[in-house]
Structure formats: C-alpha cells, structure tokens
Amino acid sequence: MEWTGVRYADGPRVEVTTEVAASPEVVWPIITDVTLMPQMSEELLTVEWSDPTRRPTVGSSFVGTSRHPALGKWSTTSYVVEYDSPRRFTWAVSDPQDPSSSWGFVLADDDSLVEGGTRLMQWMTMGPAPSGLSLAIDAMPDKEQKIVFVRMREFEAGMTRTLADIKQRAEGAA
C-alpha cells in the first residue's frame, strides 16, 4: 500500500483481490460463515451470532471480539446489510445506518478466469462514525494521516492472509 495521506473523515477504503480455482457456490459458504473468520485472522479472536438463526440474512447480527497490541481488546456488534448469494456479503460495524466501519466480500466469475473460477474481493471502509481508532487520532491529531495509513496497511495485510486462507479452503473443497 502506498502512502495516501487520507484522514478518517475521508472514509479510507482497502480492497484485496485474489482468484480462486473454485466456483462462487463453493466459495460462498466459506465467506458467509463468520464464525470461521477468527481462524483466518491474527486480530479477530471470536465471532458469535447474536440471532437465534445463527446464519447470515439481512438484518442479522454477530459479535466479534478482537485484540490489537496498540489498541487493546474490544468487542463490536456487526449487522448484515447485504446478502446476495453467491455475489455480495456486506456487514456494518456498530450501527447499520452510521457504521464505524463496513466490511464485505464480492464474488465474480467471468471469461478471464479459469473455467469455474471466482474472482474474490474483500474490502473495508473506515467510518463514517467514530471507532476505536478515533481515540488514537484524538490523542495525536497531528499524526492522523500516519495513524490511518498504518491501520489501513494492517487491514490490507490481514485481508491478504484471509483471502489466502479462503482460497486454500475453497480449492481443497472444489
């Protein structure tokens, strides 16, 4: 990731993409099983569905607990805001109308891929509502751009690892 100089209020976004030698129908159940995500993350410790259905549908929610060396340990509630099988899965953190961040996956199959393959993208956008990162920014406002850049770079590295894990799982199941 190159230096962007963006501020939190700019709604910084990170996207990571990979190609998977498995169909969207094989990849879909992996990316929508949010309880698997801690196995693919160094920061996310646990995820539990809040809803009795324990499955993703628009409006369903789950609680994730994370730990970061500089930010400590915290839990957030996320809400599924888009569930378009097997194409798009998106959730908003803390408040679906005014999230502290939004995360999602986009799956595509097209002629440029190996037959039966999937282009898988994971993305995240900070804000617009404040998050735990806002505390660090408030404490050091003169370093906001660097704080945001470092965090976005961490997200990019984490998402790259997550997509590699999803790819391995999907290709092993295909």
mmCIF file with all atom_site columns, C-alpha atoms in Angstrom:
data_model
loop_
_atom_site.group_PDB
_atom_site.id
_atom_site.type_symbol
_atom_site.label_atom_id
_atom_site.label_alt_id
_atom_site.label_comp_id
_atom_site.label_asym_id
_atom_site.label_entity_id
_atom_site.label_seq_id
_atom_site.pdbx_PDB_ins_code
_atom_site.Cartn_x
_atom_site.Cartn_y
_atom_site.Cartn_z
_atom_site.occupancy
_atom_site.B_iso_or_equiv
_atom_site.pdbx_formal_charge
_atom_site.auth_seq_id
_atom_site.auth_comp_id
_atom_site.auth_asym_id
_atom_site.auth_atom_id
_atom_site.pdbx_PDB_model_num
ATOM 1   C CA . MET A 1 1   ? 0.000   0.000   0.000   1.00 0.00 ? 1   MET A CA 1
ATOM 2   C CA . GLU A 1 2   ? 1.348   3.393   -0.981  1.00 0.00 ? 2   GLU A CA 1
ATOM 3   C CA . TRP A 1 3   ? 1.048   6.482   1.209   1.00 0.00 ? 3   TRP A CA 1
ATOM 4   C CA . THR A 1 4   ? -2.376  8.005   0.744   1.00 0.00 ? 4   THR A CA 1
ATOM 5   C CA . GLY A 1 5   ? -2.434  10.905  3.197   1.00 0.00 ? 5   GLY A CA 1
ATOM 6   C CA . VAL A 1 6   ? -6.141  10.344  3.834   1.00 0.00 ? 6   VAL A CA 1
ATOM 7   C CA . ARG A 1 7   ? -7.893  11.254  7.049   1.00 0.00 ? 7   ARG A CA 1
ATOM 8   C CA . TYR A 1 8   ? -10.511 9.239   8.908   1.00 0.00 ? 8   TYR A CA 1
ATOM 9   C CA . ALA A 1 9   ? -13.273 11.581  7.726   1.00 0.00 ? 9   ALA A CA 1
ATOM 10  C CA . ASP A 1 10  ? -12.333 10.755  4.109   1.00 0.00 ? 10  ASP A CA 1
ATOM 11  C CA . GLY A 1 11  ? -13.704 7.221   4.568   1.00 0.00 ? 11  GLY A CA 1
ATOM 12  C CA . PRO A 1 12  ? -10.491 5.378   3.672   1.00 0.00 ? 12  PRO A CA 1
ATOM 13  C CA . ARG A 1 13  ? -11.011 2.081   1.859   1.00 0.00 ? 13  ARG A CA 1
ATOM 14  C CA . VAL A 1 14  ? -8.855  -1.003  1.328   1.00 0.00 ? 14  VAL A CA 1
ATOM 15  C CA . GLU A 1 15  ? -9.531  -3.741  -1.236  1.00 0.00 ? 15  GLU A CA 1
ATOM 16  C CA . VAL A 1 16  ? -7.702  -7.031  -1.731  1.00 0.00 ? 16  VAL A CA 1
ATOM 17  C CA . THR A 1 17  ? -8.472  -9.410  -4.603  1.00 0.00 ? 17  THR A CA 1
ATOM 18  C CA . THR A 1 18  ? -7.488  -12.958 -5.487  1.00 0.00 ? 18  THR A CA 1
ATOM 19  C CA . GLU A 1 19  ? -8.529  -15.597 -7.990  1.00 0.00 ? 19  GLU A CA 1
ATOM 20  C CA . VAL A 1 20  ? -9.849  -18.881 -6.638  1.00 0.00 ? 20  VAL A CA 1
ATOM 21  C CA . ALA A 1 21  ? -9.997  -22.106 -8.653  1.00 0.00 ? 21  ALA A CA 1
ATOM 22  C CA . ALA A 1 22  ? -13.473 -22.894 -7.326  1.00 0.00 ? 22  ALA A CA 1
ATOM 23  C CA . SER A 1 23  ? -16.945 -21.679 -8.226  1.00 0.00 ? 23  SER A CA 1
ATOM 24  C CA . PRO A 1 24  ? -18.723 -18.871 -6.347  1.00 0.00 ? 24  PRO A CA 1
ATOM 25  C CA . GLU A 1 25  ? -21.075 -21.545 -4.992  1.00 0.00 ? 25  GLU A CA 1
ATOM 26  C CA . VAL A 1 26  ? -18.102 -23.258 -3.304  1.00 0.00 ? 26  VAL A CA 1
ATOM 27  C CA . VAL A 1 27  ? -16.557 -20.003 -2.021  1.00 0.00 ? 27  VAL A CA 1
ATOM 28  C CA . TRP A 1 28  ? -19.850 -18.531 -0.748  1.00 0.00 ? 28  TRP A CA 1
ATOM 29  C CA . PRO A 1 29  ? -20.409 -20.761 2.319   1.00 0.00 ? 29  PRO A CA 1
ATOM 30  C CA . ILE A 1 30  ? -16.846 -20.080 3.461   1.00 0.00 ? 30  ILE A CA 1
ATOM 31  C CA . ILE A 1 31  ? -17.080 -16.291 3.324   1.00 0.00 ? 31  ILE A CA 1
ATOM 32  C CA . THR A 1 32  ? -20.531 -16.190 4.904   1.00 0.00 ? 32  THR A CA 1
ATOM 33  C CA . ASP A 1 33  ? -19.572 -18.400 7.857   1.00 0.00 ? 33  ASP A CA 1
ATOM 34  C CA . VAL A 1 34  ? -18.331 -15.519 10.006  1.00 0.00 ? 34  VAL A CA 1
ATOM 35  C CA . THR A 1 35  ? -17.551 -17.932 12.842  1.00 0.00 ? 35  THR A CA 1
ATOM 36  C CA . LEU A 1 36  ? -14.654 -19.224 10.677  1.00 0.00 ? 36  LEU A CA 1
ATOM 37  C CA . MET A 1 37  ? -13.048 -15.781 10.405  1.00 0.00 ? 37  MET A CA 1
ATOM 38  C CA . PRO A 1 38  ? -11.072 -15.943 13.695  1.00 0.00 ? 38  PRO A CA 1
ATOM 39  C CA . GLN A 1 39  ? -9.238  -18.987 12.295  1.00 0.00 ? 39  GLN A CA 1
ATOM 40  C CA . MET A 1 40  ? -8.062  -16.777 9.428   1.00 0.00 ? 40  MET A CA 1
ATOM 41  C CA . SER A 1 41  ? -7.143  -13.670 11.434  1.00 0.00 ? 41  SER A CA 1
ATOM 42  C CA . GLU A 1 42  ? -4.381  -12.637 13.809  1.00 0.00 ? 42  GLU A CA 1
ATOM 43  C CA . GLU A 1 43  ? -6.576  -9.884  15.292  1.00 0.00 ? 43  GLU A CA 1
ATOM 44  C CA . LEU A 1 44  ? -10.106 -11.293 15.391  1.00 0.00 ? 44  LEU A CA 1
ATOM 45  C CA . LEU A 1 45  ? -10.421 -13.652 18.362  1.00 0.00 ? 45  LEU A CA 1
ATOM 46  C CA . THR A 1 46  ? -14.067 -14.781 18.347  1.00 0.00 ? 46  THR A CA 1
ATOM 47  C CA . VAL A 1 47  ? -17.313 -14.300 16.442  1.00 0.00 ? 47  VAL A CA 1
ATOM 48  C CA . GLU A 1 48  ? -20.715 -15.369 17.719  1.00 0.00 ? 48  GLU A CA 1
ATOM 49  C CA . TRP A 1 49  ? -24.109 -14.877 16.125  1.00 0.00 ? 49  TRP A CA 1
ATOM 50  C CA . SER A 1 50  ? -26.454 -12.719 18.209  1.00 0.00 ? 50  SER A CA 1
ATOM 51  C CA . ASP A 1 51  ? -29.535 -14.000 16.453  1.00 0.00 ? 51  ASP A CA 1
ATOM 52  C CA . PRO A 1 52  ? -31.116 -17.382 17.170  1.00 0.00 ? 52  PRO A CA 1
ATOM 53  C CA . THR A 1 53  ? -30.982 -18.280 13.454  1.00 0.00 ? 53  THR A CA 1
ATOM 54  C CA . ARG A 1 54  ? -27.159 -18.265 13.650  1.00 0.00 ? 54  ARG A CA 1
ATOM 55  C CA . ARG A 1 55  ? -26.912 -17.594 9.934   1.00 0.00 ? 55  ARG A CA 1
ATOM 56  C CA . PRO A 1 56  ? -26.460 -14.544 7.753   1.00 0.00 ? 56  PRO A CA 1
ATOM 57  C CA . THR A 1 57  ? -29.529 -12.724 6.497   1.00 0.00 ? 57  THR A CA 1
ATOM 58  C CA . VAL A 1 58  ? -30.005 -9.003  6.024   1.00 0.00 ? 58  VAL A CA 1
ATOM 59  C CA . GLY A 1 59  ? -30.530 -7.560  9.493   1.00 0.00 ? 59  GLY A CA 1
ATOM 60  C CA . SER A 1 60  ? -28.936 -10.442 11.408  1.00 0.00 ? 60  SER A CA 1
ATOM 61  C CA . SER A 1 61  ? -26.122 -9.544  13.788  1.00 0.00 ? 61  SER A CA 1
ATOM 62  C CA . PHE A 1 62  ? -22.986 -11.026 15.273  1.00 0.00 ? 62  PHE A CA 1
ATOM 63  C CA . VAL A 1 63  ? -20.498 -10.003 17.949  1.00 0.00 ? 63  VAL A CA 1
ATOM 64  C CA . GLY A 1 64  ? -16.797 -10.040 17.182  1.00 0.00 ? 64  GLY A CA 1
ATOM 65  C CA . THR A 1 65  ? -14.026 -9.724  19.750  1.00 0.00 ? 65  THR A CA 1
ATOM 66  C CA . SER A 1 66  ? -10.619 -8.502  18.610  1.00 0.00 ? 66  SER A CA 1
ATOM 67  C CA . ARG A 1 67  ? -7.229  -7.732  20.103  1.00 0.00 ? 67  ARG A CA 1
ATOM 68  C CA . HIS A 1 68  ? -4.512  -5.408  18.834  1.00 0.00 ? 68  HIS A CA 1
ATOM 69  C CA . PRO A 1 69  ? -1.174  -4.708  20.565  1.00 0.00 ? 69  PRO A CA 1
ATOM 70  C CA . ALA A 1 70  ? -1.651  -0.920  20.414  1.00 0.00 ? 70  ALA A CA 1
ATOM 71  C CA . LEU A 1 71  ? -5.446  -0.720  20.734  1.00 0.00 ? 71  LEU A CA 1
ATOM 72  C CA . GLY A 1 72  ? -6.170  -3.421  23.313  1.00 0.00 ? 72  GLY A CA 1
ATOM 73  C CA . LYS A 1 73  ? -9.141  -5.795  23.329  1.00 0.00 ? 73  LYS A CA 1
ATOM 74  C CA . TRP A 1 74  ? -12.668 -4.850  22.298  1.00 0.00 ? 74  TRP A CA 1
ATOM 75  C CA . SER A 1 75  ? -15.962 -6.277  21.079  1.00 0.00 ? 75  SER A CA 1
ATOM 76  C CA . THR A 1 76  ? -18.309 -4.885  18.456  1.00 0.00 ? 76  THR A CA 1
ATOM 77  C CA . THR A 1 77  ? -21.686 -5.863  17.085  1.00 0.00 ? 77  THR A CA 1
ATOM 78  C CA . SER A 1 78  ? -21.955 -6.074  13.308  1.00 0.00 ? 78  SER A CA 1
ATOM 79  C CA . TYR A 1 79  ? -25.097 -6.153  11.184  1.00 0.00 ? 79  TYR A CA 1
ATOM 80  C CA . VAL A 1 80  ? -25.504 -7.903  7.844   1.00 0.00 ? 80  VAL A CA 1
ATOM 81  C CA . VAL A 1 81  ? -26.572 -5.189  5.392   1.00 0.00 ? 81  VAL A CA 1
ATOM 82  C CA . GLU A 1 82  ? -26.233 -7.080  2.103   1.00 0.00 ? 82  GLU A CA 1
ATOM 83  C CA . TYR A 1 83  ? -26.659 -10.777 1.385   1.00 0.00 ? 83  TYR A CA 1
ATOM 84  C CA . ASP A 1 84  ? -26.853 -11.527 -2.337  1.00 0.00 ? 84  ASP A CA 1
ATOM 85  C CA . SER A 1 85  ? -25.949 -15.206 -2.741  1.00 0.00 ? 85  SER A CA 1
ATOM 86  C CA . PRO A 1 86  ? -23.420 -16.008 -4.190  1.00 0.00 ? 86  PRO A CA 1
ATOM 87  C CA . ARG A 1 87  ? -22.222 -12.498 -5.116  1.00 0.00 ? 87  ARG A CA 1
ATOM 88  C CA . ARG A 1 88  ? -22.104 -9.948  -2.279  1.00 0.00 ? 88  ARG A CA 1
ATOM 89  C CA . PHE A 1 89  ? -21.894 -10.189 1.507   1.00 0.00 ? 89  PHE A CA 1
ATOM 90  C CA . THR A 1 90  ? -21.556 -6.958  3.497   1.00 0.00 ? 90  THR A CA 1
ATOM 91  C CA . TRP A 1 91  ? -21.768 -6.019  7.166   1.00 0.00 ? 91  TRP A CA 1
ATOM 92  C CA . ALA A 1 92  ? -21.693 -2.733  9.061   1.00 0.00 ? 92  ALA A CA 1
ATOM 93  C CA . VAL A 1 93  ? -19.980 -2.401  12.439  1.00 0.00 ? 93  VAL A CA 1
ATOM 94  C CA . SER A 1 94  ? -21.859 -0.919  15.414  1.00 0.00 ? 94  SER A CA 1
ATOM 95  C CA . ASP A 1 95  ? -24.702 0.788   13.532  1.00 0.00 ? 95  ASP A CA 1
ATOM 96  C CA . PRO A 1 96  ? -26.041 -0.202  10.107  1.00 0.00 ? 96  PRO A CA 1
ATOM 97  C CA . GLN A 1 97  ? -27.079 3.406   9.392   1.00 0.00 ? 97  GLN A CA 1
ATOM 98  C CA . ASP A 1 98  ? -23.874 5.062   10.685  1.00 0.00 ? 98  ASP A CA 1
ATOM 99  C CA . PRO A 1 99  ? -21.159 2.387   10.908  1.00 0.00 ? 99  PRO A CA 1
ATOM 100 C CA . SER A 1 100 ? -17.727 2.772   12.429  1.00 0.00 ? 100 SER A CA 1
ATOM 101 C CA . SER A 1 101 ? -16.594 0.599   9.516   1.00 0.00 ? 101 SER A CA 1
ATOM 102 C CA . SER A 1 102 ? -18.079 -1.546  6.786   1.00 0.00 ? 102 SER A CA 1
ATOM 103 C CA . TRP A 1 103 ? -16.682 -4.820  5.501   1.00 0.00 ? 103 TRP A CA 1
ATOM 104 C CA . GLY A 1 104 ? -17.604 -7.048  2.615   1.00 0.00 ? 104 GLY A CA 1
ATOM 105 C CA . PHE A 1 105 ? -16.844 -9.673  0.033   1.00 0.00 ? 105 PHE A CA 1
ATOM 106 C CA . VAL A 1 106 ? -17.630 -9.551  -3.685  1.00 0.00 ? 106 VAL A CA 1
ATOM 107 C CA . LEU A 1 107 ? -17.506 -12.700 -5.829  1.00 0.00 ? 107 LEU A CA 1
ATOM 108 C CA . ALA A 1 108 ? -17.414 -12.696 -9.618  1.00 0.00 ? 108 ALA A CA 1
ATOM 109 C CA . ASP A 1 109 ? -16.964 -15.267 -12.331 1.00 0.00 ? 109 ASP A CA 1
ATOM 110 C CA . ASP A 1 110 ? -16.125 -14.049 -15.814 1.00 0.00 ? 110 ASP A CA 1
ATOM 111 C CA . ASP A 1 111 ? -14.427 -15.138 -19.016 1.00 0.00 ? 111 ASP A CA 1
ATOM 112 C CA . SER A 1 112 ? -10.976 -14.013 -17.845 1.00 0.00 ? 112 SER A CA 1
ATOM 113 C CA . LEU A 1 113 ? -10.893 -16.698 -15.141 1.00 0.00 ? 113 LEU A CA 1
ATOM 114 C CA . VAL A 1 114 ? -10.161 -20.388 -15.311 1.00 0.00 ? 114 VAL A CA 1
ATOM 115 C CA . GLU A 1 115 ? -13.461 -22.122 -16.040 1.00 0.00 ? 115 GLU A CA 1
ATOM 116 C CA . GLY A 1 116 ? -15.389 -22.485 -12.818 1.00 0.00 ? 116 GLY A CA 1
ATOM 117 C CA . GLY A 1 117 ? -13.156 -19.981 -11.018 1.00 0.00 ? 117 GLY A CA 1
ATOM 118 C CA . THR A 1 118 ? -14.034 -16.983 -8.870  1.00 0.00 ? 118 THR A CA 1
ATOM 119 C CA . ARG A 1 119 ? -12.559 -13.524 -8.523  1.00 0.00 ? 119 ARG A CA 1
ATOM 120 C CA . LEU A 1 120 ? -12.860 -12.823 -4.798  1.00 0.00 ? 120 LEU A CA 1
ATOM 121 C CA . MET A 1 121 ? -12.501 -9.342  -3.347  1.00 0.00 ? 121 MET A CA 1
ATOM 122 C CA . GLN A 1 122 ? -12.572 -8.369  0.305   1.00 0.00 ? 122 GLN A CA 1
ATOM 123 C CA . TRP A 1 123 ? -12.916 -4.694  1.160   1.00 0.00 ? 123 TRP A CA 1
ATOM 124 C CA . MET A 1 124 ? -13.325 -2.470  4.181   1.00 0.00 ? 124 MET A CA 1
ATOM 125 C CA . THR A 1 125 ? -14.128 1.197   4.650   1.00 0.00 ? 125 THR A CA 1
ATOM 126 C CA . MET A 1 126 ? -13.478 3.214   7.795   1.00 0.00 ? 126 MET A CA 1
ATOM 127 C CA . GLY A 1 127 ? -16.251 5.386   9.199   1.00 0.00 ? 127 GLY A CA 1
ATOM 128 C CA . PRO A 1 128 ? -18.184 7.480   8.968   1.00 0.00 ? 128 PRO A CA 1
ATOM 129 C CA . ALA A 1 129 ? -18.894 7.044   12.707  1.00 0.00 ? 129 ALA A CA 1
ATOM 130 C CA . PRO A 1 130 ? -16.004 7.095   15.186  1.00 0.00 ? 130 PRO A CA 1
ATOM 131 C CA . SER A 1 131 ? -14.222 3.859   16.072  1.00 0.00 ? 131 SER A CA 1
ATOM 132 C CA . GLY A 1 132 ? -11.528 2.767   18.488  1.00 0.00 ? 132 GLY A CA 1
ATOM 133 C CA . LEU A 1 133 ? -9.005  4.276   16.089  1.00 0.00 ? 133 LEU A CA 1
ATOM 134 C CA . SER A 1 134 ? -10.646 7.643   16.697  1.00 0.00 ? 134 SER A CA 1
ATOM 135 C CA . LEU A 1 135 ? -9.286  7.572   20.273  1.00 0.00 ? 135 LEU A CA 1
ATOM 136 C CA . ALA A 1 136 ? -5.719  7.366   18.964  1.00 0.00 ? 136 ALA A CA 1
ATOM 137 C CA . ILE A 1 137 ? -6.415  10.134  16.461  1.00 0.00 ? 137 ILE A CA 1
ATOM 138 C CA . ASP A 1 138 ? -7.959  12.351  19.160  1.00 0.00 ? 138 ASP A CA 1
ATOM 139 C CA . ALA A 1 139 ? -4.868  11.832  21.337  1.00 0.00 ? 139 ALA A CA 1
ATOM 140 C CA . MET A 1 140 ? -2.461  12.679  18.479  1.00 0.00 ? 140 MET A CA 1
ATOM 141 C CA . PRO A 1 141 ? -4.368  14.749  15.900  1.00 0.00 ? 141 PRO A CA 1
ATOM 142 C CA . ASP A 1 142 ? -1.154  15.894  14.218  1.00 0.00 ? 142 ASP A CA 1
ATOM 143 C CA . LYS A 1 143 ? -0.431  12.243  13.356  1.00 0.00 ? 143 LYS A CA 1
ATOM 144 C CA . GLU A 1 144 ? -3.891  11.378  11.993  1.00 0.00 ? 144 GLU A CA 1
ATOM 145 C CA . GLN A 1 145 ? -2.772  10.644  8.442   1.00 0.00 ? 145 GLN A CA 1
ATOM 146 C CA . LYS A 1 146 ? 0.001   8.333   9.644   1.00 0.00 ? 146 LYS A CA 1
ATOM 147 C CA . ILE A 1 147 ? -2.311  6.582   12.131  1.00 0.00 ? 147 ILE A CA 1
ATOM 148 C CA . VAL A 1 148 ? -4.892  5.966   9.400   1.00 0.00 ? 148 VAL A CA 1
ATOM 149 C CA . PHE A 1 149 ? -2.250  4.829   6.904   1.00 0.00 ? 149 PHE A CA 1
ATOM 150 C CA . VAL A 1 150 ? -0.660  2.350   9.336   1.00 0.00 ? 150 VAL A CA 1
ATOM 151 C CA . ARG A 1 151 ? -4.069  0.913   10.259  1.00 0.00 ? 151 ARG A CA 1
ATOM 152 C CA . MET A 1 152 ? -5.109  0.585   6.618   1.00 0.00 ? 152 MET A CA 1
ATOM 153 C CA . ARG A 1 153 ? -1.837  -1.197  5.874   1.00 0.00 ? 153 ARG A CA 1
ATOM 154 C CA . GLU A 1 154 ? -2.565  -3.595  8.760   1.00 0.00 ? 154 GLU A CA 1
ATOM 155 C CA . PHE A 1 155 ? -6.043  -4.244  7.366   1.00 0.00 ? 155 PHE A CA 1
ATOM 156 C CA . GLU A 1 156 ? -4.593  -4.876  3.901   1.00 0.00 ? 156 GLU A CA 1
ATOM 157 C CA . ALA A 1 157 ? -2.099  -7.420  5.278   1.00 0.00 ? 157 ALA A CA 1
ATOM 158 C CA . GLY A 1 158 ? -4.801  -9.144  7.332   1.00 0.00 ? 158 GLY A CA 1
ATOM 159 C CA . MET A 1 159 ? -7.212  -9.311  4.407   1.00 0.00 ? 159 MET A CA 1
ATOM 160 C CA . THR A 1 160 ? -4.458  -10.721 2.182   1.00 0.00 ? 160 THR A CA 1
ATOM 161 C CA . ARG A 1 161 ? -3.950  -13.543 4.713   1.00 0.00 ? 161 ARG A CA 1
ATOM 162 C CA . THR A 1 162 ? -7.718  -14.078 4.975   1.00 0.00 ? 162 THR A CA 1
ATOM 163 C CA . LEU A 1 163 ? -8.137  -14.386 1.206   1.00 0.00 ? 163 LEU A CA 1
ATOM 164 C CA . ALA A 1 164 ? -5.216  -16.832 1.009   1.00 0.00 ? 164 ALA A CA 1
ATOM 165 C CA . ASP A 1 165 ? -6.909  -18.979 3.656   1.00 0.00 ? 165 ASP A CA 1
ATOM 166 C CA . ILE A 1 166 ? -10.300 -18.793 1.906   1.00 0.00 ? 166 ILE A CA 1
ATOM 167 C CA . LYS A 1 167 ? -8.633  -19.727 -1.395  1.00 0.00 ? 167 LYS A CA 1
ATOM 168 C CA . GLN A 1 168 ? -6.955  -22.751 0.206   1.00 0.00 ? 168 GLN A CA 1
ATOM 169 C CA . ARG A 1 169 ? -10.198 -23.918 1.817   1.00 0.00 ? 169 ARG A CA 1
ATOM 170 C CA . ALA A 1 170 ? -12.268 -23.433 -1.350  1.00 0.00 ? 170 ALA A CA 1
ATOM 171 C CA . GLU A 1 171 ? -9.776  -25.086 -3.680  1.00 0.00 ? 171 GLU A CA 1
ATOM 172 C CA . GLY A 1 172 ? -9.486  -28.010 -1.271  1.00 0.00 ? 172 GLY A CA 1
ATOM 173 C CA . ALA A 1 173 ? -13.265 -28.393 -1.315  1.00 0.00 ? 173 ALA A CA 1
ATOM 174 C CA . ALA A 1 174 ? -13.671 -27.962 -5.088  1.00 0.00 ? 174 ALA A CA 1
#
